mmCIF file of C-alpha atoms in Angstrom:
data_model
loop_
_atom_site.group_PDB
_atom_site.id
_atom_site.type_symbol
_atom_site.label_atom_id
_atom_site.label_comp_id
_atom_site.label_asym_id
_atom_site.label_seq_id
_atom_site.Cartn_x
_atom_site.Cartn_y
_atom_site.Cartn_z
ATOM 1 C CA MET A 210 138.857 134.503 35.091
ATOM 2 C CA THR A 211 136.065 136.827 36.244
ATOM 3 C CA MET A 212 133.111 137.474 33.944
ATOM 4 C CA LEU A 213 130.993 140.600 34.096
ATOM 5 C CA ILE A 214 128.363 142.493 32.145
ATOM 6 C CA ALA A 215 128.226 146.230 31.421
ATOM 7 C CA GLY A 216 125.289 148.388 30.410
ATOM 8 C CA GLY A 217 125.431 151.763 28.698
ATOM 9 C CA TYR A 218 123.305 154.657 27.496
ATOM 10 C CA ALA A 219 122.225 154.608 23.838
ATOM 11 C CA GLY A 220 122.609 158.387 23.616
ATOM 12 C CA THR A 221 126.358 158.023 24.114
ATOM 13 C CA GLY A 222 126.794 155.064 21.792
ATOM 14 C CA ALA A 223 125.873 151.876 23.664
ATOM 15 C CA ARG A 224 124.499 149.121 21.415
ATOM 16 C CA GLY A 225 123.409 146.621 24.053
ATOM 17 C CA LEU A 226 124.649 144.709 27.077
ATOM 18 C CA TYR A 227 128.393 144.049 26.852
ATOM 19 C CA PRO A 228 130.394 141.080 28.238
ATOM 20 C CA LEU A 229 133.605 141.839 30.149
ATOM 21 C CA ASP A 230 136.425 139.411 30.921
ATOM 22 C CA LEU A 231 138.841 140.185 33.769
ATOM 23 C CA THR A 232 141.801 137.776 33.701
ATOM 24 C CA ALA A 233 145.182 138.271 35.387
ATOM 25 C CA GLY A 234 144.574 142.002 35.769
ATOM 26 C CA VAL A 235 143.592 142.509 32.111
ATOM 27 C CA LEU A 236 140.092 143.745 31.225
ATOM 28 C CA ARG A 237 138.593 142.891 27.820
ATOM 29 C CA VAL A 238 135.218 143.713 26.274
ATOM 30 C CA GLY A 239 133.296 141.688 23.709
ATOM 31 C CA ASP A 240 130.491 142.432 21.280
ATOM 32 C CA PRO A 241 127.017 143.057 22.776
ATOM 33 C CA ILE A 242 125.275 139.896 23.947
ATOM 34 C CA ALA A 243 121.768 141.272 24.552
ATOM 35 C CA PRO A 244 119.790 143.919 22.648
ATOM 36 C CA VAL A 245 118.952 145.979 25.727
ATOM 37 C CA VAL A 246 120.150 149.578 26.022
ATOM 38 C CA ASN A 247 119.994 152.254 28.711
ATOM 39 C CA VAL A 248 120.743 149.583 31.325
ATOM 40 C CA SER A 249 121.573 151.747 34.319
ATOM 41 C CA ALA A 250 120.720 149.088 36.922
ATOM 42 C CA GLY A 251 120.334 145.341 37.255
ATOM 43 C CA VAL A 252 120.045 142.570 39.823
ATOM 44 C CA ALA A 253 120.871 138.859 39.632
ATOM 45 C CA VAL A 254 118.439 136.188 40.840
ATOM 46 C CA PRO A 255 120.378 134.105 43.407
ATOM 47 C CA GLY A 256 120.930 130.470 42.507
ATOM 48 C CA THR A 257 120.138 131.059 38.829
ATOM 49 C CA ARG A 258 121.699 132.730 35.802
ATOM 50 C CA ARG A 259 118.732 135.063 35.458
ATOM 51 C CA TRP A 260 118.900 138.838 35.689
ATOM 52 C CA PHE A 261 116.452 141.711 35.848
ATOM 53 C CA VAL A 262 117.739 144.913 34.224
ATOM 54 C CA VAL A 263 116.160 148.293 33.569
ATOM 55 C CA ASP A 264 115.726 149.957 30.209
ATOM 56 C CA GLU A 265 115.655 153.408 31.757
ATOM 57 C CA ALA A 266 114.540 155.392 28.701
ATOM 58 C CA ALA A 267 111.731 152.958 27.833
ATOM 59 C CA GLY A 268 110.510 152.736 31.439
ATOM 60 C CA ARG A 269 110.681 148.951 31.414
ATOM 61 C CA ILE A 270 112.170 146.021 33.296
ATOM 62 C CA VAL A 271 113.673 143.249 31.155
ATOM 63 C CA ALA A 272 114.320 139.680 32.324
ATOM 64 C CA LEU A 273 117.378 137.961 30.822
ATOM 65 C CA ASP A 274 118.801 134.456 31.251
ATOM 66 C CA ALA A 275 122.474 133.747 30.554
ATOM 67 C CA ALA A 276 121.608 130.065 30.296
ATOM 68 C CA THR A 277 119.540 130.747 27.162
ATOM 69 C CA GLY A 278 121.910 133.117 25.403
ATOM 70 C CA TRP A 279 120.886 136.366 27.093
ATOM 71 C CA GLN A 280 117.752 136.767 25.003
ATOM 72 C CA PRO A 281 115.006 138.737 26.811
ATOM 73 C CA SER A 282 112.355 136.390 28.226
ATOM 74 C CA VAL A 283 109.900 139.004 29.458
ATOM 75 C CA SER A 284 109.584 142.792 29.535
ATOM 76 C CA PHE A 285 107.177 144.790 31.682
ATOM 77 C CA GLY A 286 106.510 148.374 32.715
ATOM 78 C CA SER A 287 108.446 149.640 35.727
ATOM 79 C CA GLY A 288 105.451 151.177 37.473
ATOM 80 C CA GLY A 289 106.756 154.698 36.924
ATOM 81 C CA ILE A 290 109.006 156.899 34.818
ATOM 82 C CA ASP A 291 112.762 156.443 34.305
ATOM 83 C CA PRO A 292 113.522 153.358 36.438
ATOM 84 C CA CYS A 293 117.065 153.643 37.807
ATOM 85 C CA HIS A 294 117.502 150.987 40.516
ATOM 86 C CA LEU A 295 116.287 147.464 41.355
ATOM 87 C CA ALA A 296 116.405 145.168 44.377
ATOM 88 C CA LEU A 297 115.232 141.624 45.200
ATOM 89 C CA ASP A 298 114.263 140.481 48.677
ATOM 90 C CA ALA A 299 115.964 137.451 50.275
ATOM 91 C CA SER A 300 113.415 135.027 48.801
ATOM 92 C CA ALA A 301 113.734 136.554 45.307
ATOM 93 C CA GLY A 302 109.935 136.666 45.355
ATOM 94 C CA LEU A 303 109.687 140.456 45.534
ATOM 95 C CA LEU A 304 111.273 142.901 43.101
ATOM 96 C CA ALA A 305 111.421 146.584 44.084
ATOM 97 C CA VAL A 306 111.957 149.364 41.532
ATOM 98 C CA ALA A 307 112.945 153.014 42.055
ATOM 99 C CA ASN A 308 111.568 155.307 39.344
ATOM 100 C CA TYR A 309 113.501 158.558 39.196
ATOM 101 C CA GLY A 310 111.212 160.502 36.866
ATOM 102 C CA ASP A 311 108.113 160.555 39.049
ATOM 103 C CA GLY A 312 109.389 159.293 42.400
ATOM 104 C CA ALA A 313 107.317 156.093 42.235
ATOM 105 C CA VAL A 314 108.429 153.007 44.184
ATOM 106 C CA ALA A 315 106.988 149.816 42.694
ATOM 107 C CA LEU A 316 106.905 146.332 44.204
ATOM 108 C CA PHE A 317 106.367 143.283 41.964
ATOM 109 C CA ARG A 318 105.627 139.741 43.080
ATOM 110 C CA ILE A 319 107.845 137.372 41.065
ATOM 111 C CA ASP A 320 106.936 133.778 40.215
ATOM 112 C CA PRO A 321 109.985 131.745 41.369
ATOM 113 C CA ASP A 322 109.587 129.169 38.586
ATOM 114 C CA THR A 323 109.119 131.450 35.587
ATOM 115 C CA GLY A 324 110.773 134.643 36.828
ATOM 116 C CA ARG A 325 107.754 136.576 35.594
ATOM 117 C CA PRO A 326 105.753 139.162 37.559
ATOM 118 C CA SER A 327 102.563 137.844 39.117
ATOM 119 C CA GLY A 328 99.682 140.289 39.181
ATOM 120 C CA ALA A 329 99.769 144.073 39.251
ATOM 121 C CA PRO A 330 102.537 145.835 41.193
ATOM 122 C CA ALA A 331 102.027 147.725 44.426
ATOM 123 C CA ILE A 332 102.999 151.353 43.814
ATOM 124 C CA HIS A 333 103.717 154.228 46.173
ATOM 125 C CA ARG A 334 103.974 157.694 44.643
ATOM 126 C CA HIS A 335 105.879 159.905 47.019
ATOM 127 C CA ARG A 336 105.311 163.635 47.317
ATOM 128 C CA GLY A 337 107.807 166.296 48.264
ATOM 129 C CA SER A 338 110.436 168.651 46.931
ATOM 130 C CA GLY A 339 113.663 170.379 47.923
ATOM 131 C CA PRO A 340 115.316 173.790 47.644
ATOM 132 C CA VAL A 341 117.424 172.993 44.542
ATOM 133 C CA LYS A 342 114.709 173.884 42.038
ATOM 134 C CA ASP A 343 116.286 172.440 38.889
ATOM 135 C CA ARG A 344 116.852 169.051 40.584
ATOM 136 C CA GLN A 345 114.280 168.914 43.383
ATOM 137 C CA ALA A 346 111.052 170.294 41.962
ATOM 138 C CA GLY A 347 109.414 166.964 42.805
ATOM 139 C CA PRO A 348 110.214 163.515 44.204
ATOM 140 C CA HIS A 349 112.954 161.422 42.559
ATOM 141 C CA ALA A 350 113.296 157.872 43.868
ATOM 142 C CA HIS A 351 116.921 156.921 43.182
ATOM 143 C CA TRP A 352 117.629 153.726 45.155
ATOM 144 C CA VAL A 353 115.727 150.842 46.718
ATOM 145 C CA GLY A 354 116.957 147.986 48.895
ATOM 146 C CA PHE A 355 115.860 145.338 51.388
ATOM 147 C CA ASP A 356 117.553 144.837 54.740
ATOM 148 C CA PRO A 357 117.994 141.383 56.349
ATOM 149 C CA ALA A 358 114.683 141.832 58.216
ATOM 150 C CA GLY A 359 112.822 142.234 54.914
ATOM 151 C CA ARG A 360 112.201 145.950 55.326
ATOM 152 C CA LEU A 361 112.343 148.018 52.156
ATOM 153 C CA TYR A 362 114.146 151.365 52.023
ATOM 154 C CA ALA A 363 113.746 153.951 49.265
ATOM 155 C CA VAL A 364 116.084 156.930 48.851
ATOM 156 C CA ASP A 365 114.428 160.041 47.384
ATOM 157 C CA LEU A 366 116.808 162.634 45.925
ATOM 158 C CA GLY A 367 114.086 165.175 45.205
ATOM 159 C CA ALA A 368 112.548 165.214 48.673
ATOM 160 C CA ASP A 369 115.730 164.745 50.764
ATOM 161 C CA ARG A 370 114.198 161.673 52.441
ATOM 162 C CA ILE A 371 114.726 157.975 53.039
ATOM 163 C CA LEU A 372 111.422 156.096 53.215
ATOM 164 C CA LEU A 373 110.892 152.822 55.069
ATOM 165 C CA PHE A 374 108.281 150.252 53.990
ATOM 166 C CA HIS A 375 107.162 147.018 55.647
ATOM 167 C CA PRO A 376 105.997 144.865 52.700
ATOM 168 C CA ARG A 377 103.331 142.288 53.489
ATOM 169 C CA GLN A 378 102.167 139.709 50.930
ATOM 170 C CA GLY A 379 103.239 141.904 48.043
ATOM 171 C CA ALA A 380 101.696 145.092 49.455
ATOM 172 C CA LEU A 381 103.851 148.100 50.271
ATOM 173 C CA GLY A 382 101.667 149.800 52.858
ATOM 174 C CA GLU A 383 102.250 153.366 53.937
ATOM 175 C CA PRO A 384 105.917 154.255 54.515
ATOM 176 C CA VAL A 385 107.464 156.088 57.418
ATOM 177 C CA VAL A 386 110.305 158.571 57.021
ATOM 178 C CA ALA A 387 113.396 156.722 58.267
ATOM 179 C CA HIS A 388 115.772 159.668 57.778
ATOM 180 C CA VAL A 389 115.599 163.321 56.772
ATOM 181 C CA ALA A 390 118.724 164.507 54.962
ATOM 182 C CA PRO A 391 119.841 168.163 55.072
ATOM 183 C CA PRO A 392 117.773 170.355 52.700
ATOM 184 C CA GLY A 393 119.234 170.385 49.204
ATOM 185 C CA SER A 394 121.710 167.571 49.868
ATOM 186 C CA GLY A 395 120.019 165.241 47.359
ATOM 187 C CA PRO A 396 120.390 161.716 48.810
ATOM 188 C CA ARG A 397 121.209 159.285 45.989
ATOM 189 C CA GLN A 398 122.325 155.854 47.223
ATOM 190 C CA LEU A 399 122.373 153.846 50.441
ATOM 191 C CA ALA A 400 124.662 150.935 51.310
ATOM 192 C CA PHE A 401 124.411 148.653 54.345
ATOM 193 C CA HIS A 402 127.367 147.282 56.281
ATOM 194 C CA PRO A 403 127.572 143.481 55.826
ATOM 195 C CA SER A 404 127.631 142.702 59.572
ATOM 196 C CA ARG A 405 126.959 145.867 61.605
ATOM 197 C CA PRO A 406 123.707 147.855 62.090
ATOM 198 C CA VAL A 407 125.140 150.703 60.032
ATOM 199 C CA ALA A 408 124.257 152.223 56.664
ATOM 200 C CA TYR A 409 126.085 154.761 54.523
ATOM 201 C CA LEU A 410 124.259 157.481 52.594
ATOM 202 C CA LEU A 411 125.776 159.152 49.536
ATOM 203 C CA CYS A 412 124.258 162.587 48.879
ATOM 204 C CA GLU A 413 124.633 163.601 45.238
ATOM 205 C CA LEU A 414 124.085 167.358 45.407
ATOM 206 C CA ALA A 415 126.121 167.938 48.582
ATOM 207 C CA SER A 416 128.867 165.409 47.702
ATOM 208 C CA THR A 417 128.805 163.984 51.225
ATOM 209 C CA LEU A 418 128.916 160.575 52.898
ATOM 210 C CA THR A 419 126.826 160.138 56.056
ATOM 211 C CA VAL A 420 127.223 157.270 58.529
ATOM 212 C CA LEU A 421 123.774 156.166 59.746
ATOM 213 C CA ARG A 422 123.043 153.938 62.734
ATOM 214 C CA VAL A 423 120.184 151.472 62.104
ATOM 215 C CA GLY A 424 117.760 151.291 65.036
ATOM 216 C CA GLY A 425 115.691 148.322 66.127
ATOM 217 C CA ARG A 426 112.678 149.471 64.129
ATOM 218 C CA GLY A 427 114.743 150.317 61.083
ATOM 219 C CA MET A 428 114.944 154.043 61.690
ATOM 220 C CA LEU A 429 118.221 155.688 60.653
ATOM 221 C CA THR A 430 120.155 158.102 62.859
ATOM 222 C CA ALA A 431 122.995 160.218 61.457
ATOM 223 C CA GLU A 432 126.255 159.855 63.404
ATOM 224 C CA ARG A 433 128.841 161.525 61.189
ATOM 225 C CA THR A 434 129.081 163.230 57.802
ATOM 226 C CA TRP A 435 132.210 163.460 55.665
ATOM 227 C CA PRO A 436 132.902 165.465 52.485
ATOM 228 C CA MET A 437 133.578 163.267 49.468
ATOM 229 C CA LEU A 438 135.752 165.876 47.731
ATOM 230 C CA PRO A 439 139.255 167.006 48.720
ATOM 231 C CA ALA A 440 139.472 170.264 50.668
ATOM 232 C CA GLY A 441 139.636 173.293 48.415
ATOM 233 C CA THR A 442 137.973 171.631 45.412
ATOM 234 C CA THR A 443 136.379 174.272 43.166
ATOM 235 C CA VAL A 444 135.308 172.155 40.171
ATOM 236 C CA GLU A 445 131.574 171.438 39.913
ATOM 237 C CA SER A 446 131.001 167.852 41.036
ATOM 238 C CA LEU A 447 128.215 165.477 42.038
ATOM 239 C CA GLY A 448 128.226 162.304 44.084
ATOM 240 C CA GLY A 449 127.954 159.185 41.926
ATOM 241 C CA ALA A 450 128.180 155.663 43.345
ATOM 242 C CA ILE A 451 129.023 153.796 46.538
ATOM 243 C CA VAL A 452 130.402 150.299 47.157
ATOM 244 C CA LEU A 453 131.824 148.360 50.147
ATOM 245 C CA ASN A 454 134.218 145.436 50.059
ATOM 246 C CA ASP A 455 132.897 142.077 51.271
ATOM 247 C CA ALA A 456 134.792 142.306 54.559
ATOM 248 C CA GLY A 457 133.173 145.637 55.431
ATOM 249 C CA THR A 458 136.554 147.322 55.993
ATOM 250 C CA ARG A 459 136.738 149.659 52.981
ATOM 251 C CA LEU A 460 134.147 151.917 51.351
ATOM 252 C CA HIS A 461 134.542 153.686 48.002
ATOM 253 C CA VAL A 462 132.483 156.535 46.550
ATOM 254 C CA SER A 463 132.769 158.309 43.208
ATOM 255 C CA ASN A 464 132.800 162.022 42.387
ATOM 256 C CA ARG A 465 131.337 162.966 38.987
ATOM 257 C CA GLY A 466 133.021 166.148 37.784
ATOM 258 C CA HIS A 467 136.064 165.843 40.016
ATOM 259 C CA ASP A 468 136.222 162.336 38.460
ATOM 260 C CA SER A 469 137.791 160.657 41.443
ATOM 261 C CA ILE A 470 137.291 157.878 43.970
ATOM 262 C CA ALA A 471 137.254 158.712 47.675
ATOM 263 C CA THR A 472 138.102 155.748 49.910
ATOM 264 C CA PHE A 473 137.134 155.385 53.576
ATOM 265 C CA ALA A 474 138.346 152.937 56.210
ATOM 266 C CA LEU A 475 135.578 151.279 58.245
ATOM 267 C CA ASP A 476 136.416 150.278 61.819
ATOM 268 C CA ALA A 477 134.950 147.453 63.916
ATOM 269 C CA SER A 478 131.886 149.562 64.794
ATOM 270 C CA GLY A 479 131.276 150.562 61.187
ATOM 271 C CA ASP A 480 132.447 154.147 61.587
ATOM 272 C CA ALA A 481 134.218 155.709 58.581
ATOM 273 C CA THR A 482 137.520 157.582 58.270
ATOM 274 C CA PRO A 483 138.742 159.090 54.960
ATOM 275 C CA LEU A 484 141.902 157.608 53.441
ATOM 276 C CA GLY A 485 142.342 159.664 50.252
ATOM 277 C CA HIS A 486 141.446 160.122 46.602
ATOM 278 C CA VAL A 487 142.545 158.694 43.247
ATOM 279 C CA PRO A 488 141.537 159.734 39.676
ATOM 280 C CA THR A 489 139.200 157.338 37.888
ATOM 281 C CA GLY A 490 140.672 157.723 34.408
ATOM 282 C CA GLY A 491 137.417 158.808 32.772
ATOM 283 C CA ARG A 492 134.572 161.317 32.894
ATOM 284 C CA SER A 493 131.545 161.062 35.197
ATOM 285 C CA PRO A 494 132.100 157.817 37.165
ATOM 286 C CA ARG A 495 128.553 156.525 37.676
ATOM 287 C CA PHE A 496 128.931 152.909 38.857
ATOM 288 C CA LEU A 497 131.463 151.020 41.016
ATOM 289 C CA LEU A 498 132.127 147.320 41.481
ATOM 290 C CA VAL A 499 134.773 145.461 43.493
ATOM 291 C CA ALA A 500 135.982 142.236 41.835
ATOM 292 C CA ASP A 501 139.171 140.163 41.807
ATOM 293 C CA GLU A 502 141.232 142.645 43.897
ATOM 294 C CA HIS A 503 140.231 145.520 41.612
ATOM 295 C CA LEU A 504 137.803 148.403 41.649
ATOM 296 C CA LEU A 505 135.967 148.711 38.334
ATOM 297 C CA VAL A 506 134.572 152.136 37.411
ATOM 298 C CA ALA A 507 131.903 152.763 34.750
ATOM 299 C CA HIS A 508 131.962 156.241 33.187
ATOM 300 C CA GLU A 509 128.794 157.494 31.528
ATOM 301 C CA GLN A 510 130.384 160.386 29.606
ATOM 302 C CA ALA A 511 133.812 159.178 28.447
ATOM 303 C CA GLY A 512 136.401 156.604 29.381
ATOM 304 C CA GLY A 513 134.358 153.400 29.332
ATOM 305 C CA VAL A 514 135.166 151.032 32.202
ATOM 306 C CA THR A 515 138.489 151.507 33.972
ATOM 307 C CA LEU A 516 140.304 149.023 36.173
ATOM 308 C CA LEU A 517 141.886 150.308 39.394
ATOM 309 C CA PRO A 518 144.051 147.749 41.272
ATOM 310 C CA LEU A 519 143.508 147.528 45.027
ATOM 311 C CA ASP A 520 146.688 147.428 47.102
ATOM 312 C CA ALA A 521 147.227 145.247 50.178
ATOM 313 C CA GLY A 522 145.343 147.827 52.268
ATOM 314 C CA GLY A 523 142.331 147.822 49.934
ATOM 315 C CA ILE A 524 143.130 151.298 48.573
ATOM 316 C CA PRO A 525 142.601 151.842 44.821
ATOM 317 C CA GLN A 526 145.611 152.736 42.717
ATOM 318 C CA PRO A 527 145.662 154.701 39.422
ATOM 319 C CA PRO A 528 143.908 152.972 36.493
ATOM 320 C CA ALA A 529 145.822 150.025 35.042
ATOM 321 C CA GLY A 530 143.386 149.014 32.317
ATOM 322 C CA ARG A 531 140.326 150.071 30.341
ATOM 323 C CA ALA A 532 137.473 148.550 28.348
ATOM 324 C CA ASP A 533 135.724 150.571 25.662
ATOM 325 C CA VAL A 534 132.086 150.461 26.755
ATOM 326 C CA PRO A 535 130.349 153.594 25.449
ATOM 327 C CA GLY A 536 128.177 155.478 27.945
ATOM 328 C CA ALA A 537 128.930 152.889 30.652
ATOM 329 C CA CYS A 538 126.499 153.205 33.559
ATOM 330 C CA PHE A 539 126.106 149.701 35.066
ATOM 331 C CA LEU A 540 128.312 146.726 35.940
ATOM 332 C CA GLY A 541 127.268 143.259 37.077
ATOM 333 C CA LEU A 542 129.324 140.306 38.321
ATOM 334 C CA LEU A 543 128.375 136.945 36.809
ATOM 335 C CA SER A 544 128.293 133.737 38.843
ATOM 336 C CA PRO A 545 130.928 131.129 37.908
#
């Protein structure tokens, strides 16, 4: 049995945080377990049953503990507008937040005993814009993440940039630009290879996947870019989510509009080669998670969470199950 949680948008019917049970290839959903809506991102605290999740519409971060019945223990402002992604450093003492609405990156010091923020956050408000005026009139921080060296990366969709911070004692400091994406490409999410100095950038507006080599100082150099959509696609589509398997041999990305998964093979160096596409079984696949030899897909418009079996080669097959989670936009894997 594999236990998960799913968040959804209130505007499309979500009533809280939903439990999911994946057993013997069957996915089931239960009644909401926590009264938190608009949960589009979350992160587990290693070694505990605690989670931090965003309430995107309220602009807040909510701490939950499965050990105490999932009731919120603390709620605090995200340091910006429309928080959409969270990350903890290796010590779980620093919590980074990407705020899409105003491009702010916030860094909170977390008390390891209470799980509560300690002091005011450090905040960097990026400036910049891009050529796609209805989406890039200003900065839009969309993803944050720490690398094994403790460096913090922030992906900005509005400014076509990846920023690199070197946090020190809870301070962000001034960032450097680690990578400049093509104008109007709209970088959305970054994923690091589990064992190679390689990262993969999903660009939402261009629907592309770029292989980036990570340099000694954390700078990112583009090596190859692949389209995420099949050749000849005419339907309007945006890049959605990215996930790697634990072995670092397969990478999956979602296309919102084309409503498909594109799968790439990763070789020993971390380079990517496209393997094909499969329909997701819903509309607007926003979040992906690999669990129990399946790829789970959360659809924010229609279709809930679908279950795509992975074959012996790690390639997703057509949906074989579904859970009715309205406005699904986040999935989290619970510790045993």
